[in-house]
Structures are given as structure tokens and as C-alpha cells.
Coordinates of C-alpha atoms and ligand atoms in Angstrom, one line a residue:
X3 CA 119.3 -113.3 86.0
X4 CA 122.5 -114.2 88.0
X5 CA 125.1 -111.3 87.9
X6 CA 127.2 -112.4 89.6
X7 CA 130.5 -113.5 87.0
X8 CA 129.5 -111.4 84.1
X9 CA 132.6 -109.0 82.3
X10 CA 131.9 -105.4 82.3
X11 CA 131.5 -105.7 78.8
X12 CA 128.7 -108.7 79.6
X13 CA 127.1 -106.7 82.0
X14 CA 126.5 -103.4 79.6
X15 CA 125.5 -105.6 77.0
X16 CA 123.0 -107.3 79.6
X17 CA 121.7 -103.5 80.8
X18 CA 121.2 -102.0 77.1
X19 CA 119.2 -105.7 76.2
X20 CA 117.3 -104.4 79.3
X21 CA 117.7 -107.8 81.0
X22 CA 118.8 -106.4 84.4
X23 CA 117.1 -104.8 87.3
X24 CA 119.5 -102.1 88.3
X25 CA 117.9 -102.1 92.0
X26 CA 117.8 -105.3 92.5
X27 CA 121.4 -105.6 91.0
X28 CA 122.9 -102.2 93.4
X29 CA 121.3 -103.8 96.2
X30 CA 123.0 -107.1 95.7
X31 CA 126.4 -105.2 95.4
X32 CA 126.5 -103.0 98.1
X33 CA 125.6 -106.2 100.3
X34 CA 128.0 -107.9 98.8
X35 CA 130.4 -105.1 99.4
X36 CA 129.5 -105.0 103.0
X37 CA 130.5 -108.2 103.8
X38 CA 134.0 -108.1 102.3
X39 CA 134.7 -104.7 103.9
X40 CA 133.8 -106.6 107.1
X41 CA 136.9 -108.8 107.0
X42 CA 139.2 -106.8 104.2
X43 CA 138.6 -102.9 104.7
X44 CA 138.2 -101.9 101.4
X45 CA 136.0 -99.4 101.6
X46 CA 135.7 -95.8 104.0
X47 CA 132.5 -95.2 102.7
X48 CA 130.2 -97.4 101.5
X49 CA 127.2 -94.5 99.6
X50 CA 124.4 -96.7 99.9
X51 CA 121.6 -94.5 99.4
X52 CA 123.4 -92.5 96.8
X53 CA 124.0 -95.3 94.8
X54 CA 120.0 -96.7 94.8
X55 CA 118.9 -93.4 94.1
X56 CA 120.9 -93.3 91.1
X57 CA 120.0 -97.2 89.9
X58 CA 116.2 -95.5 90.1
X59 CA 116.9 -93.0 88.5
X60 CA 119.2 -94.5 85.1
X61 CA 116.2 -96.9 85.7
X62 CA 113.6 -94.1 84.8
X63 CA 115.8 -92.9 81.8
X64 CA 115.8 -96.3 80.3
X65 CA 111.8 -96.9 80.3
X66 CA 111.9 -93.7 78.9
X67 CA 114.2 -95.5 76.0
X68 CA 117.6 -93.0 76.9
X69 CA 119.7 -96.2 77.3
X70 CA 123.2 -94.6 75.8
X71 CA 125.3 -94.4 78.8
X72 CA 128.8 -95.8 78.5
X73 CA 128.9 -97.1 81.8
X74 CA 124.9 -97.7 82.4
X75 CA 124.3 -99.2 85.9
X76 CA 128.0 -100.4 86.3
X77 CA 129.2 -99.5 89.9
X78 CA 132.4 -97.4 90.5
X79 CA 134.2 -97.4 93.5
X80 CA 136.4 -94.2 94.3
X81 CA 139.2 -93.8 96.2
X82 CA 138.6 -91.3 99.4
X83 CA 140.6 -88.8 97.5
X84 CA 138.6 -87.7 94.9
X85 CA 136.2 -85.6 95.4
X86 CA 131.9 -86.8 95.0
X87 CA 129.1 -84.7 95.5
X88 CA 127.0 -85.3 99.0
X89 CA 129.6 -88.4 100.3
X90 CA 132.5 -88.0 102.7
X91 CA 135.9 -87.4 101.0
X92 CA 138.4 -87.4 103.3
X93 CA 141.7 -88.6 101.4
X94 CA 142.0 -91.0 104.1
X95 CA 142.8 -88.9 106.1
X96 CA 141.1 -87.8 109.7
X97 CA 141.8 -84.1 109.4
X98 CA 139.7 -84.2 106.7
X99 CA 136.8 -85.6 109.0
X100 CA 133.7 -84.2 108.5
X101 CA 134.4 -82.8 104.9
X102 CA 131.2 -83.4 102.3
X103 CA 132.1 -82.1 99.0
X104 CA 129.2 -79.4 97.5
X105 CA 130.6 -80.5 94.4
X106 CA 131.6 -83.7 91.9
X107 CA 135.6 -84.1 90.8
X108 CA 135.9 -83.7 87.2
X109 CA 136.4 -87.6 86.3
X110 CA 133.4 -88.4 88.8
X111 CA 131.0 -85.9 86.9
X112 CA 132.0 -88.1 83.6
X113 CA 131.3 -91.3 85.2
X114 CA 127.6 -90.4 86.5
X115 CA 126.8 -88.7 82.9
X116 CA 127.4 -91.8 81.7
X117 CA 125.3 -93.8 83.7
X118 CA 128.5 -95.0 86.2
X119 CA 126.9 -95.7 89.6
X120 CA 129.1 -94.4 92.7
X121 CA 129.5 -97.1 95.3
X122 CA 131.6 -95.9 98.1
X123 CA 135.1 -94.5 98.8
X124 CA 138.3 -96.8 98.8
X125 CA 140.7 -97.0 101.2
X126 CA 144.4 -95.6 100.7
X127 CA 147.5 -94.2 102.7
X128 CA 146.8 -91.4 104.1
X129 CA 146.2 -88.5 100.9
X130 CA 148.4 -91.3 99.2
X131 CA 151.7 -91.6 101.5
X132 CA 152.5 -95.0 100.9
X133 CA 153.2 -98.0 99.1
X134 CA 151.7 -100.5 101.4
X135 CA 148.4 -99.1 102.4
X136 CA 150.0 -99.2 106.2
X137 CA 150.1 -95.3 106.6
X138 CA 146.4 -95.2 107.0
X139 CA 144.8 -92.0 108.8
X140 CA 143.9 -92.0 112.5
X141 CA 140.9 -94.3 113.3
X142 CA 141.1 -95.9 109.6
X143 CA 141.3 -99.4 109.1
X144 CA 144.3 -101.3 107.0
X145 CA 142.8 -103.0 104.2
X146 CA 144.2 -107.0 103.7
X147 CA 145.9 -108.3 100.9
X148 CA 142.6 -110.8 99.1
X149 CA 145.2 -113.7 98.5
X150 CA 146.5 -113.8 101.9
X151 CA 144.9 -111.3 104.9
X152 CA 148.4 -111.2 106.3
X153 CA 149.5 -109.6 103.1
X154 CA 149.6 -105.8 101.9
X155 CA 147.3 -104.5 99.2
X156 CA 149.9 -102.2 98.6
X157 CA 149.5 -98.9 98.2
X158 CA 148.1 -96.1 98.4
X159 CA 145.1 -97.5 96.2
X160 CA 144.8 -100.6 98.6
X161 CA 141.3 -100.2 99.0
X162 CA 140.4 -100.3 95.0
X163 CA 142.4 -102.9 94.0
X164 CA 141.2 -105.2 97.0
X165 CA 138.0 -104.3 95.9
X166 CA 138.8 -104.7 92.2
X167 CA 140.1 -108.3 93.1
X168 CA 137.4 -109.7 95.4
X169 CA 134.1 -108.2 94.6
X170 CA 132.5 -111.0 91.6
X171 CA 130.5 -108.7 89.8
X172 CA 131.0 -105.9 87.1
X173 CA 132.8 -103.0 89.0
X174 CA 135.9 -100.9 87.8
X175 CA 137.7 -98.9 90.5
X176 CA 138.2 -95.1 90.1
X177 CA 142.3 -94.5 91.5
X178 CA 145.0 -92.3 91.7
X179 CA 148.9 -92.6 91.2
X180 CA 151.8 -90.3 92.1
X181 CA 154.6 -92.3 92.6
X182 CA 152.9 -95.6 91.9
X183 CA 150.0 -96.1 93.3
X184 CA 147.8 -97.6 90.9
X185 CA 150.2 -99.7 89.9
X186 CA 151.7 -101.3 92.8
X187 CA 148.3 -102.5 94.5
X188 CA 146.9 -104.0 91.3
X189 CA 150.5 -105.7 91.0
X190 CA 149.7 -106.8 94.7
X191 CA 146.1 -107.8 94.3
X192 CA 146.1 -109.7 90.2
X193 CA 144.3 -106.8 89.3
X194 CA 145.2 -104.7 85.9
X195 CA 146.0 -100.9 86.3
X196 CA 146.5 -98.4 84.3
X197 CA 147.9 -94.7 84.9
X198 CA 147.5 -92.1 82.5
X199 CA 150.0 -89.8 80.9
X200 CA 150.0 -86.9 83.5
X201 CA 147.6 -83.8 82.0
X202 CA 145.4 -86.6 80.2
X203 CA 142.7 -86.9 82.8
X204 CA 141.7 -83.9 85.0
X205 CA 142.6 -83.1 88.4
X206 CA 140.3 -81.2 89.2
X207 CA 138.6 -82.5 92.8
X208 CA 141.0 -84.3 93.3
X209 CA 142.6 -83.6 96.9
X210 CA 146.3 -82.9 95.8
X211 CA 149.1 -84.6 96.9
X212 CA 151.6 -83.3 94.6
X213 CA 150.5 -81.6 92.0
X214 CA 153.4 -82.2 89.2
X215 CA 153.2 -85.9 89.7
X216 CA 149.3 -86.5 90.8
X217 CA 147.2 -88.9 87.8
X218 CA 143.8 -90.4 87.8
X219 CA 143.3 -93.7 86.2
X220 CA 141.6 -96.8 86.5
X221 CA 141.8 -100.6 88.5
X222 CA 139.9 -103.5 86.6
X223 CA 139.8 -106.6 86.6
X224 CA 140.9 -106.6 82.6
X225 CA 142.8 -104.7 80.1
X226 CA 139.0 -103.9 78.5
X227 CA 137.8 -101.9 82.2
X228 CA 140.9 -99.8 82.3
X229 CA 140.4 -99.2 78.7
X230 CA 136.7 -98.5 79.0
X231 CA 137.0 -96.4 81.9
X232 CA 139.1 -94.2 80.5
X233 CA 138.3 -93.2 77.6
X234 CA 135.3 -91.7 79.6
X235 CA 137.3 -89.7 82.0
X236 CA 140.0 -89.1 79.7
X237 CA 140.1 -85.5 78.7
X238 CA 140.8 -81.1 78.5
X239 CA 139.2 -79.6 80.7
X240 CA 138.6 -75.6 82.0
X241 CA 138.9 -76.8 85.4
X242 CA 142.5 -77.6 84.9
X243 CA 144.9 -76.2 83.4
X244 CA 147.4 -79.1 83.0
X245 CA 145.4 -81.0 80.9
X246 CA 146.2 -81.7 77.5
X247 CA 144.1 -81.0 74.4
X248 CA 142.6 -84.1 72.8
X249 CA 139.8 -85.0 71.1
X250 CA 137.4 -87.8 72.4
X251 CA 139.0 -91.0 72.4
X252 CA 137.2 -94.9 72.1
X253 CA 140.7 -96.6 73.8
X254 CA 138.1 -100.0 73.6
X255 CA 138.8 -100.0 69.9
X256 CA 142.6 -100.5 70.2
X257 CA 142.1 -103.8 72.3
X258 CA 140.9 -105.8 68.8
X259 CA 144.3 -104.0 67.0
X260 CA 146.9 -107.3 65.9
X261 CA 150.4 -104.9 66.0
X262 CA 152.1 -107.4 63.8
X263 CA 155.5 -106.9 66.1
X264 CA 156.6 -105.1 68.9
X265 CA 159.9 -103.9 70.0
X266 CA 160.3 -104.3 73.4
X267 CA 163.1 -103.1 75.4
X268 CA 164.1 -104.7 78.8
X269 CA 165.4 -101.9 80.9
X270 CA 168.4 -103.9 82.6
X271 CA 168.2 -101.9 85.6
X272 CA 164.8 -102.6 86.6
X273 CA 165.8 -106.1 86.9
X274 CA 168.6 -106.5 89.3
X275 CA 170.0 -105.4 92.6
X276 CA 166.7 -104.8 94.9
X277 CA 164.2 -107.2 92.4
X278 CA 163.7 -110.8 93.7
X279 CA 165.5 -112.7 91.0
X280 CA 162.1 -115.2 90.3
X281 CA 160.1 -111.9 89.7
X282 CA 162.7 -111.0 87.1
X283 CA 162.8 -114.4 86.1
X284 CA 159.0 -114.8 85.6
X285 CA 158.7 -111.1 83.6
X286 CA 161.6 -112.5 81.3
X287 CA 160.1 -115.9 80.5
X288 CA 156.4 -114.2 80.3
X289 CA 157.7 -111.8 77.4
X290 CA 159.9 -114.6 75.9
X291 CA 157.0 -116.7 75.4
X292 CA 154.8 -114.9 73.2
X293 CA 155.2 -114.7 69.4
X294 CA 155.5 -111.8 67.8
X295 CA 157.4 -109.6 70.5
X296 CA 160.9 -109.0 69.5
X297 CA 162.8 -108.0 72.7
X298 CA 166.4 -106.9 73.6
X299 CA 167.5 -105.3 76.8
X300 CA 169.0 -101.9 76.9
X301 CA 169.6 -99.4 79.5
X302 CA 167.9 -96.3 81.4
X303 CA 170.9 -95.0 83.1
X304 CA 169.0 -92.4 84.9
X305 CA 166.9 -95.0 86.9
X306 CA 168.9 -94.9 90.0
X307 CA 167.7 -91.3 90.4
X308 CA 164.2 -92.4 89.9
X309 CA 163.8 -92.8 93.7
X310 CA 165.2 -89.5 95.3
X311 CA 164.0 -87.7 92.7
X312 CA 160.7 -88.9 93.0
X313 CA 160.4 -88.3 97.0
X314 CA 162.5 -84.2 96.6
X315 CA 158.9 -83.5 94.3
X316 CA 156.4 -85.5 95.8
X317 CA 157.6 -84.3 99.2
X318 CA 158.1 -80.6 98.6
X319 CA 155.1 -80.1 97.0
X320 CA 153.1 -82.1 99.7
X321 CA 154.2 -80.1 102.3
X322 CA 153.0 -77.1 100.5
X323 CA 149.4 -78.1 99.6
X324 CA 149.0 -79.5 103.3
X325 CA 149.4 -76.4 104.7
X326 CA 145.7 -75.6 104.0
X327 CA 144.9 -77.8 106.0
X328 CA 144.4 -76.0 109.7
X329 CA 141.2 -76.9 111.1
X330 CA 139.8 -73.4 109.9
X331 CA 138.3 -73.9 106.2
X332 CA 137.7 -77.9 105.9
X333 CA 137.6 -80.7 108.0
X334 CA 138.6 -81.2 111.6
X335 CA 137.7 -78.2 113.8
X336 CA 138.5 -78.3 117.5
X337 CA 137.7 -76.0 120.1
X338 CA 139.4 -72.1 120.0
X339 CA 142.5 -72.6 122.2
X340 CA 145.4 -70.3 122.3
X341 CA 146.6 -68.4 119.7
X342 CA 146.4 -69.3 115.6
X343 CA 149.7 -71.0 116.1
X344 CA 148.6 -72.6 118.7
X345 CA 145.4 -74.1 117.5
X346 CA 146.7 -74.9 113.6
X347 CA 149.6 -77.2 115.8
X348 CA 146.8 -78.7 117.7
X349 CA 144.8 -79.4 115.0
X350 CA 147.8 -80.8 113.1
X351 CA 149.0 -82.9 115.9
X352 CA 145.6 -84.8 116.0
X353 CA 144.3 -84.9 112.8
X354 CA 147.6 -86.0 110.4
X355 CA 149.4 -90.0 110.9
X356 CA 153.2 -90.1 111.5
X357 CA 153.4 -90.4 107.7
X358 CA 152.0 -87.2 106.8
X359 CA 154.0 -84.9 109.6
X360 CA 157.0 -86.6 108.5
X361 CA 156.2 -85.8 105.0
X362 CA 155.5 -81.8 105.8
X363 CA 158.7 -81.4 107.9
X364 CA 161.0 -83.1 105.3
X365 CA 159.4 -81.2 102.3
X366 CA 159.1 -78.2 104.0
X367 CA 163.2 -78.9 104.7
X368 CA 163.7 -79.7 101.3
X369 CA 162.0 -76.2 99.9
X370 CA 164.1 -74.0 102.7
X371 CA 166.0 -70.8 101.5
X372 CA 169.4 -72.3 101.2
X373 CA 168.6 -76.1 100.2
X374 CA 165.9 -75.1 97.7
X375 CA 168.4 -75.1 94.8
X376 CA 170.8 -78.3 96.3
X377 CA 167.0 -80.0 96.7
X378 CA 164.1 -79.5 94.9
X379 CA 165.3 -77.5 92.2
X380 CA 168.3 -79.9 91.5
X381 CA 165.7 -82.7 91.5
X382 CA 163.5 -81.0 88.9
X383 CA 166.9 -81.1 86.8
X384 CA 167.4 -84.8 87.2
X385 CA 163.4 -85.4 86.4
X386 CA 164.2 -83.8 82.9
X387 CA 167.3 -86.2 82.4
X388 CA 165.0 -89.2 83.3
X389 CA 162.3 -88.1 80.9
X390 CA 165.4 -87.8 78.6
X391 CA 166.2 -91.3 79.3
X392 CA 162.8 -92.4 78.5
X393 CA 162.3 -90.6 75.3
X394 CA 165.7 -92.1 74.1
X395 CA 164.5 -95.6 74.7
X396 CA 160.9 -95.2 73.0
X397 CA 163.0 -93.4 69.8
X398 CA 163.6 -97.2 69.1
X399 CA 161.3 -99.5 71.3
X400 CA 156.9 -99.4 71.6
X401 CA 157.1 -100.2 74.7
X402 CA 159.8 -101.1 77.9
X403 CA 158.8 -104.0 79.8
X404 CA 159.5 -104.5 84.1
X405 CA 158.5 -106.2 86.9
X406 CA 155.6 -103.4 88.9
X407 CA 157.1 -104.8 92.0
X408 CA 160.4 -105.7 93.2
X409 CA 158.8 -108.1 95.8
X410 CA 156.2 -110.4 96.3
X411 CA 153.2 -109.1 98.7
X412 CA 154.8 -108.4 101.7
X413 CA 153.2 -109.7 105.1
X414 CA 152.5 -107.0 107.8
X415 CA 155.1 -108.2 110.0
X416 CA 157.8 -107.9 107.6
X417 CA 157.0 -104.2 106.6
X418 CA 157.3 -103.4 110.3
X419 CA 161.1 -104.3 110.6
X420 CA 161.9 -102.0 107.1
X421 CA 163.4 -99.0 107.7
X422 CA 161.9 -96.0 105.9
X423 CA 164.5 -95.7 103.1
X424 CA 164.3 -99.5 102.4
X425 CA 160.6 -99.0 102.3
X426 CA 160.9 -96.2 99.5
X427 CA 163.2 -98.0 97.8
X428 CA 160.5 -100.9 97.0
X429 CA 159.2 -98.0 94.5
X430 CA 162.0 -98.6 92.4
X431 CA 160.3 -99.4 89.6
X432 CA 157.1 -97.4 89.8
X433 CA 158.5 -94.1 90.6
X434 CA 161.0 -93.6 87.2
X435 CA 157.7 -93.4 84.8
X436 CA 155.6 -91.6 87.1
X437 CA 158.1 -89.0 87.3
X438 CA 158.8 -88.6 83.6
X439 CA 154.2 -88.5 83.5
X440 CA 154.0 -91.2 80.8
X441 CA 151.4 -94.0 80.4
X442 CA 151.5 -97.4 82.3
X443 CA 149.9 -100.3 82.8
X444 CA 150.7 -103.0 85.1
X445 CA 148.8 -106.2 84.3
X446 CA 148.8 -109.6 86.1
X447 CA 151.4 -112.3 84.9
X448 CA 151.9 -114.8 87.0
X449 CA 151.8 -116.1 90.3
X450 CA 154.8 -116.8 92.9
X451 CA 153.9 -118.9 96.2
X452 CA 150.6 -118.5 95.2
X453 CA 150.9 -114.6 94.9
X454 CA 150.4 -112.9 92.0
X455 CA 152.9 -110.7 90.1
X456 CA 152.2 -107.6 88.2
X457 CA 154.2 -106.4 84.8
X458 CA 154.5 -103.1 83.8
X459 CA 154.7 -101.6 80.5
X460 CA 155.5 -98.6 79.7
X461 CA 154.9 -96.3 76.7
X462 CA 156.3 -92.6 75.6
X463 CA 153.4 -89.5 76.4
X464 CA 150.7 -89.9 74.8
X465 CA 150.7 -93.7 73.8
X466 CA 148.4 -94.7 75.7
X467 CA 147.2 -97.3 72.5
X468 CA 150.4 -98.9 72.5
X469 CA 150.5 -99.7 76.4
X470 CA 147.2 -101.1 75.9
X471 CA 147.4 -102.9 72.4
X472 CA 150.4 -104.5 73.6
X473 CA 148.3 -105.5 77.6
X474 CA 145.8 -106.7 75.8
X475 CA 147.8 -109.2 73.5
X476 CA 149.7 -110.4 76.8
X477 CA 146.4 -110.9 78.8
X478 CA 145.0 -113.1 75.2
X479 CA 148.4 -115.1 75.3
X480 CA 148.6 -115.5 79.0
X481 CA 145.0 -116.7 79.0
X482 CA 143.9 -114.7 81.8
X483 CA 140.7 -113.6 80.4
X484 CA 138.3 -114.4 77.6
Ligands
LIG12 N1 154.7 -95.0 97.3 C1 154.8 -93.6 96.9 C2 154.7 -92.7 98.1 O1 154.7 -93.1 99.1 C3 153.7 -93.3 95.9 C4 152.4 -93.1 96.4 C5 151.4 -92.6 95.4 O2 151.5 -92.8 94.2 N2 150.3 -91.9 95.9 O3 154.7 -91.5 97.9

């Protein structure tokens, strides 16, 4: 049987008919997987052995007729910075060298229950600092973009939507978004992703990057991974106490849903100063074209602060969680040299990328006895008003439509003439509804110069089924998947 081109869906289908060697198929992958990562750098890990050991063993429980995995045989890919059992998690990062888990993150425990097999760890800024997949730790390499190796990924997920994009079997990618990054790499790479409302999938084992903002969600290649995938990791859990109570959820089922119309709202701020005009153009004309979406624009006043806001949290709260990082408990160890000081500054200096000691000093700034209040706490204020904002909009609109990106893939070349502020600023539109914690997708829409352009949609906490009902009747009309 060839496996190569078959959906997800095609493939489980294939597994439970019992028409697939799962050996023969893991084998096939992870060779496959090898020689993209030779050229693209997709992976930091590729968990070789792990992953044939497991096709044996969901092997076994099949002849013994237990073939009721959600995810039977698929392979999952995982970015470095969540945590699995026996393989290297390093978030990217090389202070983290050395570090085996003893223990699976919540959303990877899910994934092998259900049959998921683990193929490697993705690539990403380091512990997530980035929107290009440039900040990459010491000695890692910078994954390339698959439509044009000059080309970002983007970031920080760079690694599992390059992977999501190239490989040409069944595979969804296991990611993680604070500011955006699930969404701005599948933008980046024509890959769909989605990112949960925050508290709806658990954090726990996930290395933290901030903790108010952090979300797990999925990469596929189609509305129906994303949706698949999480309604398997989706869910409360002791291990964390910021995630919601739900019951279990099939988020599949919403895909065949026909919402007769849909109010959209065109945020009118998402779409000017900063956004390439043809992205803005294409998004317009995209939503325009399809019957049954009734559309206005409106306004999200608050969006300016999305930015700042966005950086005071993610930053402050970086800085704190990095501080356990000091060569004494995890990770990079070097030899006893002076005093603690002494050896926690050496360990720093040679384990963490510009990126990350940038990130410490300003958060550390930005949490200080005197600016606390003028920063972070101020910023906490502004992050209610832009949840306000949000919650205004969805009182009358399903969903609010926007470019994911405000450029096209940017070429390696040009990122290394931005400054850092202009860099930040590219988050424009990801970092407003990853602030505010709410569910969205970003799904492929078009291509400009050959490159494709994501489109995000955006729902209110919790609404999950609308972000997807509404992806999935985009992704029919635009014809970019059966
Ligand atoms: N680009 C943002 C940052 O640099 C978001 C990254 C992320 O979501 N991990 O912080």
C-alpha cells in the first residue's frame, strides 16, 4: 500500500481496516523525515527508536483486536518545548542541554493513549522568543521557509509547520503559542493552525515561557487535523490549575455543521498602517467571495496596545520562570568556578542566545520596585480593556476576520536589517487575541509571489466550534482540500 498522499482521516481509516504495516509505515517516515531535516532543519530530535517501539507495540494491540485509538499509528511531531518521556526536551534552547524528561507533558500522555506515535522534537526560537524562528539556541540550526529556503518559517513553531508543510504523509504537529506562534509559521508555511482558548489544553510539561499567555494547539495540513488533534488533548486537568472544566469534546463533528450565515466583522485596524496592502486586499476579496458570510468592518480600538502589552507580560513573566535555570537542577552544568554568582553568570552567559538575555534583563526591568506598577501592572490593565474590546465585537459578530501576517515570508537578509521594535511590531496581529486567551485559527488563503498567506479568525472564549465551523467552510469554498 502507498502512504504516501493519504489525509489523516485516510490514513486512520486505512489503520482500523488493518491495511497498514505500522513498521514498515514509521520506518518510511522517519526516513523521509531525515532527509528533509538534512536541507530544512525541522527537527532537534528526530526519536527513532522510540517511535518503532511504539509502531510494535500499537501493532501488538491491534492483532490482539484493541484497534480504538483516535490517533492509531499517526506520527506526531512536538515542538522541543514540551515535555516527552525518555527524548531530549530542550525548548530549543542549549542550557537545557542534556535534559531527558522522567516524565510525559500532559497533551503528549493523550496523544500516546490514543495510539499517536511521537516522531521527534521541532524546532523553535529559543523557549519561543521569536517570530521568525531566527533566535534559535546556541549550536541549533535555523529551519528554511519550504516555499523558498531563503524564507522564514516564522516563528517560534518554525520547525512544526515546516514539517507540517513538507513531509507527504499523515502527520499533525504538536505546538505552542504565546504571542503567536502557531499562527504565524502555519501563515508562513500554507499550513492551518489552530491555538486554543488559554486554560483549554494543559500546561502541564510544558517548559513555560509565560505562563498567563502560554497555549498548546495543533499545525495540520487541514481544518480536520487541528480539529482531530484537539479534541484529544483538549481538556481539565489536576496537573494544572488553569485549565477549564469541560466535558470531552468530538470538535471533528462541527466540521460537517452548514451555519446558514455568519457575521463577520473586519477589524479595520488590522488592516492598515504596517499590513501590505495586497495581503489586506487578498483577505477582503477571500471573505467577499463566499456566500453566505455577511461581513461589515468595525473597530477594536484597543489593538494598538496589542503589541506593548503583549511584550510587558510575556517579558516579565519570562524573566521570572528563567531564573531556574542556573546550571544546578537541569540542563547545562559546567565545572564549580567561583562563587554561586559566579557560576549561575557563567552558566547563563553560555547557555542562553542574545534573545533570551535580552528578554531576562528587560522583564526583570519591567518587574523592578518602582516600574512594577508604570509596567507590568499597567499592562495587565490594558490586557482587560483589550479583552473588553473583544468581547464587545463577538456581542454582535461569530467571528472577526484578519490577515495572520502583516507581510509576506520574509527572506533572511531582510530580517537582519529590522530593528528589534520593527521586528515586534510584525506581531501586530497575532498578539491582540493571544493576549485576550481566545480561540484562533489561521488557515491558508491564498498565495502572493508564489507565497502563501495565512487568515486568521478569531472567535470569543470558548468558541472554539465557531472558529472551526467557519475554517472549514473557507477551506471547502477556497478548494484547498477535499
Ligand atoms: N513573536 C512573539 C515573541 O517573540 C510570540 C512568540 C510565541 O508565541 N512563542 O514573543
Amino acid at each position: 500500500m502507498k502512504y504516501k498522499e493519504l489525509s489523516v482521516k485516510e490514513f486512520l481509516d486505512e489503520v482500523k481496516e488493518g491495511n497498514i504495516d505500522l513498521e514498515d509505515f514509521i520506518s518510511e517516515v522517519i526516513e523521509e523525515i531525515k532527509r528533509i531535516n538534512e536541507s530544512f532543519n525541522y527537527f532537534v530530535y528526530i526519536s527513532e527508536e522510540q517511535a518503532i517501539a511504539q509502531a510494535e507495540n500499537i501493532k501488538k494491540r491491534i492483532k490482539k483486536g484493541e484497534n480504538g485509538g483516535r490517533l492509531l499509528g499517526l506520527p506526531i511531531s512536538v515542538k522541543d518545548c514540551i515535555c516527552c518521556e525518555g527524548i531530549p526536551s530542550r525548548a530549543g534552547s542549549k542550557i537545557l542541554e542534556g535534559y531527558i524528561p522522567p516524565f510525559d507533558s500532559t497533551a503528549v500522555r493523550k496523544i500516546k493513549e490514543e495510539g499517536g506515535i511521537i516522531i521527534g522534537k521541532t524546532s523553535q526560537d529559543e523557549f519561543g522568543f521569536g517570530s521568525f524562528c531566527t533566535n534559535v539556541g546556541i549550536g541549533f540550526k535555523i529551519p528554511k521557509n519550504p516555499f523558498d529556503p531563503e524564507r522564514s518559517t516564522g516563528g517560534s513553531s518554525g520547525g512544526a509547520a515546516g514539517i507540517t508543510a513538507s513531509l507527504n504523509y499523515p502527520h499533525i504537529a504538536l505546538a505552542e503559542s504565546t504571542g503567536g506562534s502557531i499562527s504565524c509559521p502555519a501563515s508562513f508555511c500554507g499550513c492551518v493552525g489552530l491555538t486554543p482558548t488559554y486554560g483549554r489544553v494543559s500546561r502541564y510539561g510544558l517548559i513555560d515561557f509565560a505562563n498567563s499567555l502560554d497555549k498548546i494547539g495543533p499545525i495540520g495540513k487541514r481544518v480536520y487535523d487541528c480539529a482531530l488533534l484537539l479534541s484529544v488533548i483538549a481538556g481539565e486537568d489536576n496537573m494544572d490549575q488553569t485549565t477549564i472544566k469541560q466535558g470531552e469534546e468530538d470538535y471533528t463533528k462541527y466540521l460537517k455543521e452548514e451555519k446558514d450565515e455568519v457575521k463577520i466583522g473586519i477589524p479595520k485596524e488590522y488592516f492598515g498602517e504596517g499590513v501590505d496592502e495586497r495581503i489586506s486586499k487578498l483577505i477582503l476579496n477571500v471573505v467577499g467571495s463566499v456566500e453566505g458570510m455577511e461581513y461589515e468592518e468595525c473597530s477594536l480600538p484597543y489593538t494598538k496596545y496589542g503589541v506593548p502589552t503583549y511584550y510587558l507580560i510575556a517579558l516579565s513573566e519570562a524573566s521570572t520562570n528563567l531564573a531556574k535555570f542556573c546550571g544546578m537542577r537541569y540542563g547545562l552544568h559546567l565545572p564549580l568556578k567561583g562563587d554561586f554568582n559566579e557560576y549561575f553568570s557563567n552558566v547563563r552567559s553560555e547557555g542562553l542566545g542574545d534573545e533570551a538575555k535580552r528578554r531576562i534583563i528587560l522583564g526583570t526591568f519591567a518587574r523592578m520596585k518602582g516600574y512594577r506598577d508604570r509596567y507590568y501592572i499597567k499592562a495587565m490593565k490594558i490586557r482587560t480593556m483589550i479583552i473588553n474590546d473583544f468581547k464587545k465585537a463577538f456581542k454582535k459578530y461569530d467571528v472577526l476576520i484578519t490577515p495572520t501576517m502583516p507581510i509576506l515570508p520574509p527572506k533572511f537578509d531582510e530580517l537582519s536589517k529590522l530593528e528589534l521594535i520593527q521586528m515586534y511590531m510584525l506581531d501586530l496581529c497575532t498578539n491582540p487575541p493571544n493576549v485576550a486567551g481566545i480561540p484562533h485559527i489561521s488557515i491558508p488563503c491564498g498565495k502572493i509571489e508564489g507565497l502563501p498567506i495565512g487568515m486568521q479568525i478569531m472567535a470569543d472564549h470558548m468558541e472554539e466550534r465557531k472558529v472551526l465551523v467557519v475554517a472549514r467552510k473557507f477551506e471547502k469554498e477556497l478548494n484547498l482540500s477535499g
